[in-house]
Amino acid sequence: MPFSVEEYQVAQMYMVMKMQQQNTAGSEGVEVLENRPFEDDEFGKGQYTSKIYRLQSKAPTWLAKFAPTDALVMQEEAWNAYPRCKSVIRCPYFTRFLLTIETIHKADNGHAENVHGLSKEQLSVRQVEMLDIASDANDYWSYIIGRSGFDFSQFQSEMTGRGPLLEGWQDQCNPVMTAYKLVTIDAPYWGFGRRLENALLAGERALFLQSHRNCFAWIDEWFGLSIEVMRELEQQSDSSLNQKLVAASEEDELVT
């Protein structure tokens, strides 16, 4: 990312807030149950969130054939002790399903070998993939999540002058930082567990790429904002999201 680690914290908050608003309509979207400060022995101080993602219409066709519409209702708990974060995602329908995302943000160009301190056994099965925000994707999940369509080889921020992002930009850009994400998924279901794992990993990959592309595409909207201002905007956005879902639920009841 063509940001400092400090800038990315604001960029991420803004991106999450805006994408949640874009993807919440009708009875689908994001419901924020909790958003509060926390402190514990593992992470220290940070922000804890609990959310429900209602993504029924985004279920792949093969999954919709044997699972009910609430199969893609996901529950997420997240501990954001920036620059370290952890998210745990569960699905009430698939009770044994577990997806964990651990992130460490570092001021480098993506070549650190073992940021998460994995054991030799863990390293032997780890698969490494680098996502370049200057690239784009056209697969199923990219379409479902929503592609921004920005061509960063032609883009330059008016406020910062950063960009365009040409080949090899990671080695020439200053500032530059990387979000190192360790994704662990377990879906121990005979017959379709591996297919479910692969589908959700593909979905997470598409989400990682598009959300981080949006961070840079929207730089002139968030650059210069403080964490304090973002927390206030976040609270307003959380309330707005929940009001949208409540209104949609009341409309459904009236129709019924």
PDB file of C-alpha atoms in Angstrom:
ATOM      1  CA  MET A   1       0.000   0.000   0.000  1.00  0.00           C
ATOM      2  CA  PRO A   2       1.337   3.501  -0.847  1.00  0.00           C
ATOM      3  CA  PHE A   3       0.708   4.735   2.697  1.00  0.00           C
ATOM      4  CA  SER A   4       2.474   4.986   6.013  1.00  0.00           C
ATOM      5  CA  VAL A   5       1.293   2.530   8.679  1.00  0.00           C
ATOM      6  CA  GLU A   6      -0.335   5.451  10.510  1.00  0.00           C
ATOM      7  CA  GLU A   7      -2.194   6.626   7.391  1.00  0.00           C
ATOM      8  CA  TYR A   8      -3.466   3.140   6.676  1.00  0.00           C
ATOM      9  CA  GLN A   9      -5.267   2.981  10.029  1.00  0.00           C
ATOM     10  CA  VAL A  10      -7.489   5.878   8.941  1.00  0.00           C
ATOM     11  CA  ALA A  11      -7.784   4.512   5.392  1.00  0.00           C
ATOM     12  CA  GLN A  12      -8.960   1.141   6.680  1.00  0.00           C
ATOM     13  CA  MET A  13     -11.570   2.645   9.001  1.00  0.00           C
ATOM     14  CA  TYR A  14     -12.929   4.817   6.196  1.00  0.00           C
ATOM     15  CA  MET A  15     -12.950   1.947   3.700  1.00  0.00           C
ATOM     16  CA  VAL A  16     -14.798  -0.424   6.060  1.00  0.00           C
ATOM     17  CA  MET A  17     -17.375   2.243   6.884  1.00  0.00           C
ATOM     18  CA  LYS A  18     -18.038   3.156   3.236  1.00  0.00           C
ATOM     19  CA  MET A  19     -18.136  -0.433   1.927  1.00  0.00           C
ATOM     20  CA  GLN A  20     -20.570  -1.444   4.673  1.00  0.00           C
ATOM     21  CA  GLN A  21     -22.890   1.389   3.636  1.00  0.00           C
ATOM     22  CA  GLN A  22     -22.606   0.422  -0.037  1.00  0.00           C
ATOM     23  CA  ASN A  23     -23.432  -3.218   0.666  1.00  0.00           C
ATOM     24  CA  THR A  24     -26.341  -2.731   3.068  1.00  0.00           C
ATOM     25  CA  ALA A  25     -29.727  -2.503   1.400  1.00  0.00           C
ATOM     26  CA  GLY A  26     -33.045  -4.209   1.952  1.00  0.00           C
ATOM     27  CA  SER A  27     -32.679  -7.150   4.341  1.00  0.00           C
ATOM     28  CA  GLU A  28     -29.033  -7.785   3.447  1.00  0.00           C
ATOM     29  CA  GLY A  29     -25.863  -6.132   4.649  1.00  0.00           C
ATOM     30  CA  VAL A  30     -24.027  -5.478   7.893  1.00  0.00           C
ATOM     31  CA  GLU A  31     -25.527  -5.211  11.368  1.00  0.00           C
ATOM     32  CA  VAL A  32     -23.194  -3.842  14.053  1.00  0.00           C
ATOM     33  CA  LEU A  33     -23.930  -5.418  17.446  1.00  0.00           C
ATOM     34  CA  GLU A  34     -21.007  -3.954  19.393  1.00  0.00           C
ATOM     35  CA  ASN A  35     -18.272  -1.400  18.758  1.00  0.00           C
ATOM     36  CA  ARG A  36     -16.339  -0.535  21.893  1.00  0.00           C
ATOM     37  CA  PRO A  37     -12.842  -0.153  23.328  1.00  0.00           C
ATOM     38  CA  PHE A  38     -11.272  -3.252  24.888  1.00  0.00           C
ATOM     39  CA  GLU A  39      -8.152  -4.221  26.811  1.00  0.00           C
ATOM     40  CA  ASP A  40      -6.816  -7.722  27.455  1.00  0.00           C
ATOM     41  CA  ASP A  41      -3.577  -9.617  28.028  1.00  0.00           C
ATOM     42  CA  GLU A  42      -3.279 -10.898  24.446  1.00  0.00           C
ATOM     43  CA  PHE A  43      -3.663  -7.683  22.451  1.00  0.00           C
ATOM     44  CA  GLY A  44      -3.416  -4.880  24.962  1.00  0.00           C
ATOM     45  CA  LYS A  45      -5.728  -1.963  24.124  1.00  0.00           C
ATOM     46  CA  GLY A  46      -7.848  -1.677  21.010  1.00  0.00           C
ATOM     47  CA  GLN A  47     -11.344  -1.633  19.526  1.00  0.00           C
ATOM     48  CA  TYR A  48     -13.662  -4.657  19.687  1.00  0.00           C
ATOM     49  CA  THR A  49     -16.488  -5.148  17.195  1.00  0.00           C
ATOM     50  CA  SER A  50     -19.193  -7.763  16.793  1.00  0.00           C
ATOM     51  CA  LYS A  51     -21.090  -7.836  13.510  1.00  0.00           C
ATOM     52  CA  ILE A  52     -23.556  -9.931  11.550  1.00  0.00           C
ATOM     53  CA  TYR A  53     -23.177 -10.134   7.771  1.00  0.00           C
ATOM     54  CA  ARG A  54     -26.337 -11.089   5.883  1.00  0.00           C
ATOM     55  CA  LEU A  55     -25.155 -12.144   2.445  1.00  0.00           C
ATOM     56  CA  GLN A  56     -27.873 -14.542   1.308  1.00  0.00           C
ATOM     57  CA  SER A  57     -28.034 -13.449  -2.336  1.00  0.00           C
ATOM     58  CA  LYS A  58     -24.260 -13.811  -2.687  1.00  0.00           C
ATOM     59  CA  ALA A  59     -24.256 -17.578  -2.049  1.00  0.00           C
ATOM     60  CA  PRO A  60     -22.771 -19.607  -4.927  1.00  0.00           C
ATOM     61  CA  THR A  61     -25.351 -21.596  -6.891  1.00  0.00           C
ATOM     62  CA  TRP A  62     -23.972 -24.964  -5.767  1.00  0.00           C
ATOM     63  CA  LEU A  63     -24.329 -23.945  -2.095  1.00  0.00           C
ATOM     64  CA  ALA A  64     -27.859 -22.615  -2.566  1.00  0.00           C
ATOM     65  CA  LYS A  65     -28.956 -26.008  -3.908  1.00  0.00           C
ATOM     66  CA  PHE A  66     -28.686 -27.779  -0.549  1.00  0.00           C
ATOM     67  CA  ALA A  67     -28.443 -25.010   2.070  1.00  0.00           C
ATOM     68  CA  PRO A  68     -31.157 -22.583   3.199  1.00  0.00           C
ATOM     69  CA  THR A  69     -30.999 -18.879   2.480  1.00  0.00           C
ATOM     70  CA  ASP A  70     -29.449 -18.140   5.885  1.00  0.00           C
ATOM     71  CA  ALA A  71     -26.382 -20.301   5.102  1.00  0.00           C
ATOM     72  CA  LEU A  72     -24.455 -17.106   4.326  1.00  0.00           C
ATOM     73  CA  VAL A  73     -25.351 -15.281   7.507  1.00  0.00           C
ATOM     74  CA  MET A  74     -21.939 -14.823   9.101  1.00  0.00           C
ATOM     75  CA  GLN A  75     -21.000 -13.688  12.600  1.00  0.00           C
ATOM     76  CA  GLU A  76     -17.733 -11.803  13.052  1.00  0.00           C
ATOM     77  CA  GLU A  77     -15.827 -10.845  16.177  1.00  0.00           C
ATOM     78  CA  ALA A  78     -12.824  -8.574  15.665  1.00  0.00           C
ATOM     79  CA  TRP A  79     -10.098  -7.252  17.931  1.00  0.00           C
ATOM     80  CA  ASN A  80      -8.353  -4.263  16.378  1.00  0.00           C
ATOM     81  CA  ALA A  81      -5.224  -3.472  18.390  1.00  0.00           C
ATOM     82  CA  TYR A  82      -3.601  -1.697  15.473  1.00  0.00           C
ATOM     83  CA  PRO A  83      -1.124  -2.433  13.945  1.00  0.00           C
ATOM     84  CA  ARG A  84      -2.190  -5.948  14.990  1.00  0.00           C
ATOM     85  CA  CYS A  85      -5.719  -7.225  14.326  1.00  0.00           C
ATOM     86  CA  LYS A  86      -7.650 -10.483  14.573  1.00  0.00           C
ATOM     87  CA  SER A  87     -11.042 -11.479  13.183  1.00  0.00           C
ATOM     88  CA  VAL A  88     -12.962 -14.682  13.888  1.00  0.00           C
ATOM     89  CA  ILE A  89     -15.867 -15.529  11.577  1.00  0.00           C
ATOM     90  CA  ARG A  90     -18.467 -18.200  12.232  1.00  0.00           C
ATOM     91  CA  CYS A  91     -21.595 -19.361  10.429  1.00  0.00           C
ATOM     92  CA  PRO A  92     -24.578 -20.419  12.587  1.00  0.00           C
ATOM     93  CA  TYR A  93     -25.772 -22.831   9.900  1.00  0.00           C
ATOM     94  CA  PHE A  94     -22.394 -24.592   9.590  1.00  0.00           C
ATOM     95  CA  THR A  95     -21.631 -24.814  13.287  1.00  0.00           C
ATOM     96  CA  ARG A  96     -18.194 -26.423  12.860  1.00  0.00           C
ATOM     97  CA  PHE A  97     -17.016 -23.825  10.354  1.00  0.00           C
ATOM     98  CA  LEU A  98     -14.342 -21.411  11.573  1.00  0.00           C
ATOM     99  CA  LEU A  99     -12.433 -18.707   9.694  1.00  0.00           C
ATOM    100  CA  THR A 100      -9.670 -16.756  11.428  1.00  0.00           C
ATOM    101  CA  ILE A 101      -7.817 -13.782   9.958  1.00  0.00           C
ATOM    102  CA  GLU A 102      -4.777 -12.407  11.795  1.00  0.00           C
ATOM    103  CA  THR A 103      -3.211  -9.254  10.399  1.00  0.00           C
ATOM    104  CA  ILE A 104       0.036  -7.444  11.110  1.00  0.00           C
ATOM    105  CA  HIS A 105       0.744  -4.129   9.389  1.00  0.00           C
ATOM    106  CA  LYS A 106       4.386  -3.264   8.694  1.00  0.00           C
ATOM    107  CA  ALA A 107       6.237  -0.421   7.000  1.00  0.00           C
ATOM    108  CA  ASP A 108       7.835  -2.525   4.259  1.00  0.00           C
ATOM    109  CA  ASN A 109       7.254  -3.622   0.668  1.00  0.00           C
ATOM    110  CA  GLY A 110       5.933  -7.120   1.366  1.00  0.00           C
ATOM    111  CA  HIS A 111       9.069  -9.245   1.566  1.00  0.00           C
ATOM    112  CA  ALA A 112       9.157 -10.156   5.261  1.00  0.00           C
ATOM    113  CA  GLU A 113       9.458 -13.940   5.609  1.00  0.00           C
ATOM    114  CA  ASN A 114       7.630 -14.894   8.824  1.00  0.00           C
ATOM    115  CA  VAL A 115       5.869 -11.874  10.291  1.00  0.00           C
ATOM    116  CA  HIS A 116       3.406 -14.036  12.237  1.00  0.00           C
ATOM    117  CA  GLY A 117       6.098 -16.126  13.910  1.00  0.00           C
ATOM    118  CA  LEU A 118       4.841 -19.481  12.606  1.00  0.00           C
ATOM    119  CA  SER A 119       6.427 -22.761  13.658  1.00  0.00           C
ATOM    120  CA  LYS A 120       8.348 -24.983  11.220  1.00  0.00           C
ATOM    121  CA  GLU A 121       5.314 -27.247  10.978  1.00  0.00           C
ATOM    122  CA  GLN A 122       3.021 -24.330  10.190  1.00  0.00           C
ATOM    123  CA  LEU A 123       5.469 -22.917   7.648  1.00  0.00           C
ATOM    124  CA  SER A 124       5.614 -26.265   5.857  1.00  0.00           C
ATOM    125  CA  VAL A 125       1.896 -26.071   4.993  1.00  0.00           C
ATOM    126  CA  ARG A 126       1.619 -22.310   4.573  1.00  0.00           C
ATOM    127  CA  GLN A 127       0.729 -20.997   1.131  1.00  0.00           C
ATOM    128  CA  VAL A 128       1.908 -17.470   0.356  1.00  0.00           C
ATOM    129  CA  GLU A 129       0.176 -15.150  -2.090  1.00  0.00           C
ATOM    130  CA  MET A 130       0.960 -11.490  -2.698  1.00  0.00           C
ATOM    131  CA  LEU A 131      -1.918  -9.233  -3.705  1.00  0.00           C
ATOM    132  CA  ASP A 132      -0.983  -6.128  -5.672  1.00  0.00           C
ATOM    133  CA  ILE A 133      -3.570  -3.336  -5.485  1.00  0.00           C
ATOM    134  CA  ALA A 134      -2.447  -2.147  -8.927  1.00  0.00           C
ATOM    135  CA  SER A 135      -3.866  -5.382 -10.363  1.00  0.00           C
ATOM    136  CA  ASP A 136      -7.532  -6.225 -10.827  1.00  0.00           C
ATOM    137  CA  ALA A 137      -9.595  -9.425 -10.969  1.00  0.00           C
ATOM    138  CA  ASN A 138     -12.612 -10.580 -12.989  1.00  0.00           C
ATOM    139  CA  ASP A 139     -13.657 -13.754 -11.197  1.00  0.00           C
ATOM    140  CA  TYR A 140     -17.035 -14.625  -9.659  1.00  0.00           C
ATOM    141  CA  TRP A 141     -16.256 -13.249  -6.198  1.00  0.00           C
ATOM    142  CA  SER A 142     -14.821 -10.007  -7.552  1.00  0.00           C
ATOM    143  CA  TYR A 143     -18.106  -9.474  -9.387  1.00  0.00           C
ATOM    144  CA  ILE A 144     -20.143 -10.285  -6.258  1.00  0.00           C
ATOM    145  CA  ILE A 145     -18.107  -7.980  -4.008  1.00  0.00           C
ATOM    146  CA  GLY A 146     -18.092  -5.200  -6.571  1.00  0.00           C
ATOM    147  CA  ARG A 147     -15.138  -3.994  -8.631  1.00  0.00           C
ATOM    148  CA  SER A 148     -14.141  -0.337  -8.425  1.00  0.00           C
ATOM    149  CA  GLY A 149     -12.882  -0.170 -12.004  1.00  0.00           C
ATOM    150  CA  PHE A 150     -10.013   2.177 -11.088  1.00  0.00           C
ATOM    151  CA  ASP A 151      -6.964   2.006 -13.337  1.00  0.00           C
ATOM    152  CA  PHE A 152      -4.135   2.893 -10.987  1.00  0.00           C
ATOM    153  CA  SER A 153      -1.674   3.158 -13.854  1.00  0.00           C
ATOM    154  CA  GLN A 154      -3.598   6.349 -14.731  1.00  0.00           C
ATOM    155  CA  PHE A 155      -4.595   7.483 -11.223  1.00  0.00           C
ATOM    156  CA  GLN A 156      -2.980  10.226  -9.149  1.00  0.00           C
ATOM    157  CA  SER A 157      -4.222  11.578  -5.831  1.00  0.00           C
ATOM    158  CA  GLU A 158      -4.945  15.311  -5.940  1.00  0.00           C
ATOM    159  CA  MET A 159      -4.260  15.761  -2.212  1.00  0.00           C
ATOM    160  CA  THR A 160      -1.051  13.731  -1.923  1.00  0.00           C
ATOM    161  CA  GLY A 161       0.305  13.462  -5.458  1.00  0.00           C
ATOM    162  CA  ARG A 162       0.675   9.702  -5.015  1.00  0.00           C
ATOM    163  CA  GLY A 163       0.284   7.556  -8.079  1.00  0.00           C
ATOM    164  CA  PRO A 164       0.155   6.392 -10.739  1.00  0.00           C
ATOM    165  CA  LEU A 165       1.097   2.854  -9.688  1.00  0.00           C
ATOM    166  CA  LEU A 166       3.246   1.407 -12.446  1.00  0.00           C
ATOM    167  CA  GLU A 167       5.064  -1.921 -12.610  1.00  0.00           C
ATOM    168  CA  GLY A 168       7.446  -2.300  -9.651  1.00  0.00           C
ATOM    169  CA  TRP A 169       5.820   0.554  -7.723  1.00  0.00           C
ATOM    170  CA  GLN A 170       6.316  -1.284  -4.398  1.00  0.00           C
ATOM    171  CA  ASP A 171      10.092  -0.875  -4.675  1.00  0.00           C
ATOM    172  CA  GLN A 172       9.940   2.802  -5.645  1.00  0.00           C
ATOM    173  CA  CYS A 173       7.104   4.163  -3.512  1.00  0.00           C
ATOM    174  CA  ASN A 174       7.642   6.148  -0.313  1.00  0.00           C
ATOM    175  CA  PRO A 175       5.825   5.706   1.999  1.00  0.00           C
ATOM    176  CA  VAL A 176       4.944   2.038   1.531  1.00  0.00           C
ATOM    177  CA  MET A 177       3.459  -0.584   3.861  1.00  0.00           C
ATOM    178  CA  THR A 178       2.065  -4.096   3.790  1.00  0.00           C
ATOM    179  CA  ALA A 179      -0.887  -5.800   5.486  1.00  0.00           C
ATOM    180  CA  TYR A 180       0.301  -9.344   6.254  1.00  0.00           C
ATOM    181  CA  LYS A 181      -2.790 -11.534   6.607  1.00  0.00           C
ATOM    182  CA  LEU A 182      -2.719 -15.051   8.009  1.00  0.00           C
ATOM    183  CA  VAL A 183      -5.946 -16.798   6.994  1.00  0.00           C
ATOM    184  CA  THR A 184      -6.877 -20.092   8.667  1.00  0.00           C
ATOM    185  CA  ILE A 185     -10.064 -21.885   7.646  1.00  0.00           C
ATOM    186  CA  ASP A 186     -11.648 -25.092   8.879  1.00  0.00           C
ATOM    187  CA  ALA A 187     -14.835 -26.578   7.412  1.00  0.00           C
ATOM    188  CA  PRO A 188     -14.821 -30.241   8.515  1.00  0.00           C
ATOM    189  CA  TYR A 189     -17.791 -31.420   6.459  1.00  0.00           C
ATOM    190  CA  TRP A 190     -17.572 -34.622   4.460  1.00  0.00           C
ATOM    191  CA  GLY A 191     -18.386 -34.283   0.794  1.00  0.00           C
ATOM    192  CA  PHE A 192     -18.329 -30.501   0.464  1.00  0.00           C
ATOM    193  CA  GLY A 193     -16.030 -29.162   3.184  1.00  0.00           C
ATOM    194  CA  ARG A 194     -13.084 -28.611   0.826  1.00  0.00           C
ATOM    195  CA  ARG A 195     -15.327 -26.957  -1.744  1.00  0.00           C
ATOM    196  CA  LEU A 196     -16.722 -24.652   0.947  1.00  0.00           C
ATOM    197  CA  GLU A 197     -13.215 -23.800   2.140  1.00  0.00           C
ATOM    198  CA  ASN A 198     -12.028 -23.024  -1.392  1.00  0.00           C
ATOM    199  CA  ALA A 199     -15.080 -20.865  -2.111  1.00  0.00           C
ATOM    200  CA  LEU A 200     -14.670 -18.820   1.055  1.00  0.00           C
ATOM    201  CA  LEU A 201     -10.921 -18.431   0.553  1.00  0.00           C
ATOM    202  CA  ALA A 202     -11.597 -17.137  -2.954  1.00  0.00           C
ATOM    203  CA  GLY A 203     -14.161 -14.760  -1.483  1.00  0.00           C
ATOM    204  CA  GLU A 204     -11.709 -13.476   1.133  1.00  0.00           C
ATOM    205  CA  ARG A 205      -9.015 -13.014  -1.504  1.00  0.00           C
ATOM    206  CA  ALA A 206     -11.378 -10.945  -3.658  1.00  0.00           C
ATOM    207  CA  LEU A 207     -12.450  -8.927  -0.610  1.00  0.00           C
ATOM    208  CA  PHE A 208      -8.851  -8.252   0.440  1.00  0.00           C
ATOM    209  CA  LEU A 209      -7.943  -7.046  -3.050  1.00  0.00           C
ATOM    210  CA  GLN A 210     -11.002  -4.891  -3.643  1.00  0.00           C
ATOM    211  CA  SER A 211     -11.090  -3.341  -0.169  1.00  0.00           C
ATOM    212  CA  HIS A 212      -7.430  -2.357  -0.366  1.00  0.00           C
ATOM    213  CA  ARG A 213      -7.875  -1.003  -3.883  1.00  0.00           C
ATOM    214  CA  ASN A 214     -10.680   1.131  -2.468  1.00  0.00           C
ATOM    215  CA  CYS A 215      -8.378   2.445   0.280  1.00  0.00           C
ATOM    216  CA  PHE A 216      -6.191   4.023  -2.388  1.00  0.00           C
ATOM    217  CA  ALA A 217      -9.013   4.967  -4.758  1.00  0.00           C
ATOM    218  CA  TRP A 218     -10.688   6.933  -1.935  1.00  0.00           C
ATOM    219  CA  ILE A 219      -7.489   8.528  -0.573  1.00  0.00           C
ATOM    220  CA  ASP A 220      -8.669  12.072  -1.299  1.00  0.00           C
ATOM    221  CA  GLU A 221     -11.807  11.436   0.760  1.00  0.00           C
ATOM    222  CA  TRP A 222     -10.070  10.256   3.964  1.00  0.00           C
ATOM    223  CA  PHE A 223      -6.604  11.809   3.840  1.00  0.00           C
ATOM    224  CA  GLY A 224      -6.085  14.268   6.694  1.00  0.00           C
ATOM    225  CA  LEU A 225      -8.870  12.871   8.899  1.00  0.00           C
ATOM    226  CA  SER A 226      -7.951  11.965  12.485  1.00  0.00           C
ATOM    227  CA  ILE A 227      -8.702   8.733  14.338  1.00  0.00           C
ATOM    228  CA  GLU A 228     -11.010  10.709  16.639  1.00  0.00           C
ATOM    229  CA  VAL A 229     -13.044  12.047  13.722  1.00  0.00           C
ATOM    230  CA  MET A 230     -13.198   8.574  12.202  1.00  0.00           C
ATOM    231  CA  ARG A 231     -14.539   7.096  15.459  1.00  0.00           C
ATOM    232  CA  GLU A 232     -17.360   9.659  15.419  1.00  0.00           C
ATOM    233  CA  LEU A 233     -18.164   8.912  11.777  1.00  0.00           C
ATOM    234  CA  GLU A 234     -18.018   5.198  12.564  1.00  0.00           C
ATOM    235  CA  GLN A 235     -20.634   5.535  15.309  1.00  0.00           C
ATOM    236  CA  GLN A 236     -22.939   7.472  12.986  1.00  0.00           C
ATOM    237  CA  SER A 237     -22.460   4.868  10.254  1.00  0.00           C
ATOM    238  CA  ASP A 238     -23.135   1.937  12.622  1.00  0.00           C
ATOM    239  CA  SER A 239     -26.412   3.538  13.697  1.00  0.00           C
ATOM    240  CA  SER A 240     -27.390   4.199  10.083  1.00  0.00           C
ATOM    241  CA  LEU A 241     -26.670   0.583   9.067  1.00  0.00           C
ATOM    242  CA  ASN A 242     -28.827  -0.823  11.830  1.00  0.00           C
ATOM    243  CA  GLN A 243     -31.665   1.588  11.021  1.00  0.00           C
ATOM    244  CA  LYS A 244     -31.596   0.434   7.377  1.00  0.00           C
ATOM    245  CA  LEU A 245     -31.955  -3.213   8.400  1.00  0.00           C
ATOM    246  CA  VAL A 246     -34.695  -2.481  10.940  1.00  0.00           C
ATOM    247  CA  ALA A 247     -36.673  -0.488   8.351  1.00  0.00           C
ATOM    248  CA  ALA A 248     -36.304  -3.312   5.822  1.00  0.00           C
ATOM    249  CA  SER A 249     -37.459  -5.873   8.389  1.00  0.00           C
ATOM    250  CA  GLU A 250     -40.543  -3.785   9.260  1.00  0.00           C
ATOM    251  CA  GLU A 251     -41.408  -3.446   5.556  1.00  0.00           C
ATOM    252  CA  ASP A 252     -41.144  -7.225   5.128  1.00  0.00           C
ATOM    253  CA  GLU A 253     -43.518  -7.751   8.050  1.00  0.00           C
ATOM    254  CA  LEU A 254     -46.047  -5.328   6.561  1.00  0.00           C
ATOM    255  CA  VAL A 255     -45.914  -7.103   3.200  1.00  0.00           C
ATOM    256  CA  THR A 256     -46.328 -10.485   4.884  1.00  0.00           C
TER     257      THR A 256
END
